[in-house]
Amino acid sequence: MVKRNANIAKLKGSYLFPEIERRKRAYLDNKKDSKLLSLGIGDTTLPIPSFITKEMAAFSEGLGTFEGYHGYGPPFGGEALRAALSVHHYQNIIPADDIFISDGAKPDIFRLQALFGQDSLISVQDPAYPAFVDTSVLQGRTLGFNEDKPGYEGITYLPCKPENDFFPDLDKAKGTDLLILVSPNNPTGKAFNRKELQTIVDFALKEKILIIYDAAYSSYIRSKDTPKSIYEIEGAREAAIEMNSFSKMIGFTGVRCGFTVVPKELHFEDGSSIKKDWERIISTCFNGASNIASMGALRALSPDGLRAIKKMTDYYLENAHLLKKEMISLGFEVYGGENAPFIWMRRGKKEDSWDLFNEFLTKAELIVTPGSGFGPAGNGFIRCSAFIERESLHQALSRLKRLYALT
Amino acid sequence: MVKRNANIAKLKGSYLFPEIERRKRAYLDNKKDSKLLSLGIGDTTLPIPSFITKEMAAFSEGLGTFEGYHGYGPPFGGEALRAALSVHHYQNIIPADDIFISDGAKPDIFRLQALFGQDSLISVQDPAYPAFVDTSVLQGRTLGFNEDKPGYEGITYLPCKPENDFFPDLDKAKGTDLLILVSPNNPTGKAFNRKELQTIVDFALKEKILIIYDAAYSSYIRSKDTPKSIYEIEGAREAAIEMNSFSKMIGFTGVRCGFTVVPKELHFEDGSSIKKDWERIISTCFNGASNIASMGALRALSPDGLRAIKKMTDYYLENAHLLKKEMISLGFEVYGGENAPFIWMRRGKKEDSWDLFNEFLTKAELIVTPGSGFGPAGNGFIRCSAFIERESLHQALSRLKRLYALT
């Protein structure tokens, strides 16, 4: 009789967002009339610009004609989309053939696990988007979860806290094989500036560690000294794989399209090409993003598409600014929200994330995300997402003012 | 420095279809004026019915409005689509909550690998769609490829040939944990009838082997005594995971939408629920099919959608019949084409698949698929796909007549 993948049993609790959903439903079961507002899951709320949705609609309709029908696309993504990313997203610092179209960052994070030797050691920015650690656990790269010193045994956590300006102590990563970084960071909102990124790339090159760089929020970067891609840094093509997605860029969370860069300069310990193996994994385990989604993504890289990306991300950033300002005035310790659509905050240093989550849920009927779900260094914090309509945000702020200005 | 996944090095040559593409390009480099026709890769050629593409177009346009915008969908797929599959595809023998929407069978085959213990033993129908074996190799369930007795060491191949009416010797699978079957079979076209399927399910229950059943071509079944789903068989919900896809059903190869059934009755050796682990894997490693694709899939399950599926598959089956008849008259030994859009054939028992591939390519400018790409028992055969427009098929048949009627 077939055995369970023993690594699944190691995964602590359920995945973060289903657990939030469970608590939300439990609350609603008791209070059916509640008007919950969500600052929780990072799901976009603004419609996609209509010139993009019209393009997808026209392509969809075309699929109903002999002239417009398309079956399987090229295995690594359409030439036009890869070329547009090279020119308009990467300003020609990355060639089209190093860019691979995906159905989003999360599925590619899982596929990435198949690239590396079973005994590869992982260091990870803490906190970070949980899919990196969870897929590493699934793949058997860790031992169990240690409750006493929270975290999976076998993973090197690099705590990023206010105390170190959210910059990891890279020395701790020495001796590991993979360095996983999320910048702008989900959940803290920290985006590495040029100097910090150069330090990271130099460290990785010297220590021969491969960087996995999740740049899914790069379109929210506004600081001039903060690169939107790690490849703006000298040497990065010899040091990093970068992932990105149209989800938070232009509201494609449900449409599904992303991209991963695997530069041909990258090599494994035995000298063989990482890109060649990635091509084999993609050919074997994936059949491409939806061609309709790809067509929308291509349109998003046109001049008016790029303007629309700026406008949409500006809107969410303005939400983040309003939220940040309010929470500071209510006495919270608040970070992020400048180059990212997330606010990262805590009240006291000894509070538990889930307690704060419950307080927001039961006293203000607001959903937020407990920071502990993103890694041990996230405990005590909550993440508020700026993906909300302005009117709902103002309602949420009123509830928070009512709750905390009085207490 | 990070090490390569040693299992990738075990994979023999490149994945089948990229290798065909390589040879095709090499041929075209020398003969630029060639008008190649393809009976090769199983890619659909007929347009999607326009009432389905219009539905997707309308949904796409809606994504450009506040009322019609949707972000992330439910993790396991939309309720309406799961319910429609339960009723219209499974005639209520499978409940909606056991059905999981995917972006296609191939990515789900890869995700399935994460369900099982590392030392799980695999038996596989031979020949079969190569993604099952290749992802098993990637996952480290095998040793290397043995050229002398072709096949990966550690996998139990169950040869299906004309000599055994393409029905595997199940006794060979005893002692393995997973039994992988593709029916209607890609590439041979064999579809298990009710009696054969009952034998398989009884065997699996008695031997406590989990069946992975790929039914991606079930909509091509026309024989009355041949079930379209393994769950029509008594006991199958305790014995099998079934996978399917809208790709070959209604031309969604580029649109991307599929589904996998993991019945709640299934358990691992330790008694824990297979479905629960599958939910965790999907939550952790996947973010859903494109919502536009899902909307088209839902429309394909309406009454006119079901009629359109019948009409489209009838068209390809008629191609298969024409092709089969012609190849028989030209002296080939021909199988399949009755309940599947594939013809499986050989000329002499000692011929090599790639030699026959090259003969078709260079002498008739036709692309076919070498049978050896689907497993050791496929050698000597070639697969012809019926996914071609009728006019092109007639051209292909003329070329074949010219080539073989004269020799």
mmCIF file of N, CA, C and O in Angstrom, chain B residues 85-86 88-94 99 183-184 191-194 197-198 201 211 213-219 221 223 225-234 236-237 240-244 259 261 263:
data_model
loop_
_atom_site.group_PDB
_atom_site.id
_atom_site.type_symbol
_atom_site.label_atom_id
_atom_site.label_comp_id
_atom_site.label_asym_id
_atom_site.label_seq_id
_atom_site.Cartn_x
_atom_site.Cartn_y
_atom_site.Cartn_z
ATOM 1 N N LEU B 85 -18.771 19.384 -13.509
ATOM 2 C CA LEU B 85 -18.028 18.146 -13.811
ATOM 3 C C LEU B 85 -18.676 16.953 -13.112
ATOM 4 O O LEU B 85 -18.821 15.869 -13.690
ATOM 5 N N SER B 86 -19.053 17.170 -11.859
ATOM 6 C CA SER B 86 -19.685 16.090 -11.094
ATOM 7 C C SER B 86 -20.950 15.599 -11.805
ATOM 8 O O SER B 86 -21.151 14.400 -11.989
ATOM 9 N N HIS B 88 -22.226 16.552 -15.121
ATOM 10 C CA HIS B 88 -22.265 16.308 -16.565
ATOM 11 C C HIS B 88 -21.138 15.418 -17.073
ATOM 12 O O HIS B 88 -21.292 14.743 -18.075
ATOM 13 N N HIS B 89 -20.008 15.429 -16.380
ATOM 14 C CA HIS B 89 -18.928 14.547 -16.836
ATOM 15 C C HIS B 89 -18.968 13.218 -16.081
ATOM 16 O O HIS B 89 -18.739 12.169 -16.666
ATOM 17 N N TYR B 90 -19.267 13.279 -14.789
ATOM 18 C CA TYR B 90 -19.244 12.058 -13.963
ATOM 19 C C TYR B 90 -20.632 11.527 -13.612
ATOM 20 O O TYR B 90 -20.734 10.578 -12.825
ATOM 21 N N GLN B 91 -21.682 12.099 -14.158
ATOM 22 C CA GLN B 91 -23.050 11.608 -13.916
ATOM 23 C C GLN B 91 -23.276 11.296 -12.423
ATOM 24 O O GLN B 91 -23.804 10.238 -12.066
ATOM 25 N N ASN B 92 -22.774 12.185 -11.588
ATOM 26 C CA ASN B 92 -22.997 12.104 -10.134
ATOM 27 C C ASN B 92 -22.336 10.921 -9.438
ATOM 28 O O ASN B 92 -22.588 10.689 -8.260
ATOM 29 N N ILE B 93 -21.485 10.161 -10.132
ATOM 30 C CA ILE B 93 -20.807 9.077 -9.394
ATOM 31 C C ILE B 93 -19.614 9.615 -8.610
ATOM 32 O O ILE B 93 -19.087 8.947 -7.735
ATOM 33 N N ILE B 94 -19.203 10.852 -8.930
ATOM 34 C CA ILE B 94 -18.116 11.519 -8.186
ATOM 35 C C ILE B 94 -18.662 12.850 -7.671
ATOM 36 O O ILE B 94 -19.186 13.647 -8.455
ATOM 37 N N ILE B 99 -13.222 16.669 -6.847
ATOM 38 C CA ILE B 99 -12.694 17.072 -8.156
ATOM 39 C C ILE B 99 -11.859 18.340 -8.000
ATOM 40 O O ILE B 99 -12.317 19.314 -7.398
ATOM 41 N N SER B 183 -5.803 5.295 -20.468
ATOM 42 C CA SER B 183 -6.847 4.669 -21.275
ATOM 43 C C SER B 183 -7.971 5.666 -21.536
ATOM 44 O O SER B 183 -8.525 6.205 -20.581
ATOM 45 N N PRO B 184 -8.324 5.904 -22.791
ATOM 46 C CA PRO B 184 -7.726 5.406 -24.027
ATOM 47 C C PRO B 184 -6.229 5.715 -24.047
ATOM 48 O O PRO B 184 -5.830 6.831 -23.693
ATOM 49 N N ALA B 191 -8.398 1.220 -25.506
ATOM 50 C CA ALA B 191 -9.216 1.654 -24.365
ATOM 51 C C ALA B 191 -9.708 0.405 -23.645
ATOM 52 O O ALA B 191 -10.241 -0.505 -24.287
ATOM 53 N N PHE B 192 -9.518 0.342 -22.351
ATOM 54 C CA PHE B 192 -9.941 -0.838 -21.592
ATOM 55 C C PHE B 192 -11.458 -0.931 -21.567
ATOM 56 O O PHE B 192 -12.141 0.052 -21.262
ATOM 57 N N ASN B 193 -11.980 -2.120 -21.854
ATOM 58 C CA ASN B 193 -13.427 -2.298 -21.750
ATOM 59 C C ASN B 193 -13.805 -2.585 -20.290
ATOM 60 O O ASN B 193 -12.942 -2.687 -19.409
ATOM 61 N N ARG B 194 -15.107 -2.673 -20.064
ATOM 62 C CA ARG B 194 -15.600 -2.804 -18.698
ATOM 63 C C ARG B 194 -15.008 -4.013 -17.975
ATOM 64 O O ARG B 194 -14.584 -3.929 -16.820
ATOM 65 N N LEU B 197 -11.375 -3.427 -17.171
ATOM 66 C CA LEU B 197 -11.219 -2.446 -16.092
ATOM 67 C C LEU B 197 -11.591 -3.049 -14.747
ATOM 68 O O LEU B 197 -10.962 -2.766 -13.720
ATOM 69 N N GLN B 198 -12.635 -3.883 -14.739
ATOM 70 C CA GLN B 198 -13.018 -4.536 -13.482
ATOM 71 C C GLN B 198 -11.879 -5.449 -12.996
ATOM 72 O O GLN B 198 -11.551 -5.458 -11.808
ATOM 73 N N VAL B 201 -9.274 -3.118 -11.473
ATOM 74 C CA VAL B 201 -9.661 -2.571 -10.165
ATOM 75 C C VAL B 201 -9.628 -3.663 -9.098
ATOM 76 O O VAL B 201 -9.109 -3.449 -7.986
ATOM 77 N N ILE B 211 -4.069 2.979 -8.223
ATOM 78 C CA ILE B 211 -4.072 3.214 -9.670
ATOM 79 C C ILE B 211 -4.034 4.715 -9.955
ATOM 80 O O ILE B 211 -4.781 5.484 -9.352
ATOM 81 N N TYR B 213 -4.897 6.847 -13.068
ATOM 82 C CA TYR B 213 -5.607 6.568 -14.309
ATOM 83 C C TYR B 213 -5.739 7.835 -15.133
ATOM 84 O O TYR B 213 -6.446 8.774 -14.758
ATOM 85 N N ASP B 214 -5.052 7.876 -16.254
ATOM 86 C CA ASP B 214 -5.079 9.051 -17.133
ATOM 87 C C ASP B 214 -6.155 8.829 -18.192
ATOM 88 O O ASP B 214 -5.995 7.990 -19.086
ATOM 89 N N ALA B 215 -7.231 9.592 -18.081
ATOM 90 C CA ALA B 215 -8.374 9.432 -18.981
ATOM 91 C C ALA B 215 -8.519 10.628 -19.918
ATOM 92 O O ALA B 215 -9.620 10.984 -20.334
ATOM 93 N N ALA B 216 -7.387 11.244 -20.283
ATOM 94 C CA ALA B 216 -7.423 12.500 -21.046
ATOM 95 C C ALA B 216 -8.125 12.368 -22.401
ATOM 96 O O ALA B 216 -8.541 13.372 -22.982
ATOM 97 N N TYR B 217 -8.277 11.131 -22.895
ATOM 98 C CA TYR B 217 -8.918 10.941 -24.206
ATOM 99 C C TYR B 217 -10.283 10.266 -24.075
ATOM 100 O O TYR B 217 -10.801 9.705 -25.037
ATOM 101 N N SER B 218 -10.872 10.316 -22.898
ATOM 102 C CA SER B 218 -12.119 9.585 -22.656
ATOM 103 C C SER B 218 -13.260 10.037 -23.564
ATOM 104 O O SER B 218 -14.151 9.251 -23.877
ATOM 105 N N SER B 219 -13.229 11.293 -24.010
ATOM 106 C CA SER B 219 -14.331 11.767 -24.852
ATOM 107 C C SER B 219 -14.285 11.162 -26.259
ATOM 108 O O SER B 219 -15.195 11.396 -27.055
ATOM 109 N N ILE B 221 -14.144 7.843 -26.635
ATOM 110 C CA ILE B 221 -14.645 6.469 -26.509
ATOM 111 C C ILE B 221 -16.014 6.355 -27.180
ATOM 112 O O ILE B 221 -16.914 7.158 -26.912
ATOM 113 N N SER B 223 -17.097 2.794 -28.083
ATOM 114 C CA SER B 223 -17.575 1.424 -27.815
ATOM 115 C C SER B 223 -18.462 1.424 -26.579
ATOM 116 O O SER B 223 -18.106 2.001 -25.544
ATOM 117 N N ASP B 225 -19.240 -0.887 -24.514
ATOM 118 C CA ASP B 225 -18.801 -1.643 -23.329
ATOM 119 C C ASP B 225 -17.542 -1.061 -22.705
ATOM 120 O O ASP B 225 -16.884 -1.713 -21.899
ATOM 121 N N THR B 226 -17.201 0.186 -23.092
ATOM 122 C CA THR B 226 -15.963 0.787 -22.591
ATOM 123 C C THR B 226 -16.278 2.019 -21.746
ATOM 124 O O THR B 226 -16.743 3.032 -22.274
ATOM 125 N N PRO B 227 -16.047 1.945 -20.442
ATOM 126 C CA PRO B 227 -16.374 3.076 -19.550
ATOM 127 C C PRO B 227 -15.539 4.312 -19.866
ATOM 128 O O PRO B 227 -14.369 4.202 -20.244
ATOM 129 N N LYS B 228 -16.149 5.466 -19.697
ATOM 130 C CA LYS B 228 -15.417 6.722 -19.919
ATOM 131 C C LYS B 228 -14.654 7.150 -18.669
ATOM 132 O O LYS B 228 -13.797 8.023 -18.724
ATOM 133 N N SER B 229 -15.012 6.560 -17.544
ATOM 134 C CA SER B 229 -14.283 6.855 -16.304
ATOM 135 C C SER B 229 -14.075 5.550 -15.557
ATOM 136 O O SER B 229 -14.947 4.669 -15.569
ATOM 137 N N ILE B 230 -12.954 5.444 -14.883
ATOM 138 C CA ILE B 230 -12.689 4.226 -14.098
ATOM 139 C C ILE B 230 -13.695 4.110 -12.949
ATOM 140 O O ILE B 230 -13.963 3.020 -12.457
ATOM 141 N N TYR B 231 -14.293 5.261 -12.560
ATOM 142 C CA TYR B 231 -15.221 5.220 -11.423
ATOM 143 C C TYR B 231 -16.555 4.573 -11.770
ATOM 144 O O TYR B 231 -17.391 4.370 -10.885
ATOM 145 N N GLU B 232 -16.763 4.244 -13.040
ATOM 146 C CA GLU B 232 -17.950 3.451 -13.389
ATOM 147 C C GLU B 232 -17.811 2.015 -12.876
ATOM 148 O O GLU B 232 -18.780 1.261 -12.856
ATOM 149 N N ILE B 233 -16.601 1.677 -12.462
ATOM 150 C CA ILE B 233 -16.323 0.318 -11.998
ATOM 151 C C ILE B 233 -16.473 0.243 -10.478
ATOM 152 O O ILE B 233 -15.937 1.088 -9.752
ATOM 153 N N GLU B 234 -17.170 -0.755 -10.022
ATOM 154 C CA GLU B 234 -17.339 -1.020 -8.591
ATOM 155 C C GLU B 234 -15.975 -1.055 -7.893
ATOM 156 O O GLU B 234 -15.069 -1.751 -8.330
ATOM 157 N N ALA B 236 -13.767 1.319 -7.565
ATOM 158 C CA ALA B 236 -12.685 2.178 -8.083
ATOM 159 C C ALA B 236 -12.398 3.383 -7.189
ATOM 160 O O ALA B 236 -11.270 3.882 -7.156
ATOM 161 N N ARG B 237 -13.411 3.855 -6.461
ATOM 162 C CA ARG B 237 -13.156 5.014 -5.599
ATOM 163 C C ARG B 237 -12.222 4.689 -4.445
ATOM 164 O O ARG B 237 -11.604 5.578 -3.869
ATOM 165 N N ALA B 240 -8.448 4.329 -7.051
ATOM 166 C CA ALA B 240 -7.850 5.095 -8.157
ATOM 167 C C ALA B 240 -7.963 6.611 -8.035
ATOM 168 O O ALA B 240 -8.954 7.144 -7.539
ATOM 169 N N ILE B 241 -6.928 7.277 -8.514
ATOM 170 C CA ILE B 241 -6.937 8.705 -8.834
ATOM 171 C C ILE B 241 -7.114 8.789 -10.348
ATOM 172 O O ILE B 241 -6.472 8.038 -11.079
ATOM 173 N N GLU B 242 -8.003 9.663 -10.808
ATOM 174 C CA GLU B 242 -8.207 9.796 -12.256
ATOM 175 C C GLU B 242 -7.904 11.219 -12.702
ATOM 176 O O GLU B 242 -8.302 12.182 -12.046
ATOM 177 N N MET B 243 -7.227 11.346 -13.846
ATOM 178 C CA MET B 243 -6.882 12.656 -14.380
ATOM 179 C C MET B 243 -7.546 12.845 -15.734
ATOM 180 O O MET B 243 -7.700 11.892 -16.494
ATOM 181 N N ASN B 244 -7.904 14.086 -16.035
ATOM 182 C CA ASN B 244 -8.498 14.362 -17.322
ATOM 183 C C ASN B 244 -8.224 15.827 -17.682
ATOM 184 O O ASN B 244 -7.648 16.560 -16.872
ATOM 185 N N PHE B 259 -8.545 18.534 -14.947
ATOM 186 C CA PHE B 259 -9.087 18.200 -13.620
ATOM 187 C C PHE B 259 -8.589 16.840 -13.178
ATOM 188 O O PHE B 259 -8.306 15.961 -13.991
ATOM 189 N N VAL B 261 -9.332 13.805 -10.099
ATOM 190 C CA VAL B 261 -10.231 13.324 -9.058
ATOM 191 C C VAL B 261 -9.430 12.551 -8.015
ATOM 192 O O VAL B 261 -8.709 11.601 -8.345
ATOM 193 N N PRO B 263 -10.593 10.775 -4.762
ATOM 194 C CA PRO B 263 -11.749 10.443 -3.917
ATOM 195 C C PRO B 263 -11.374 10.397 -2.433
ATOM 196 O O PRO B 263 -10.267 9.978 -2.082
#
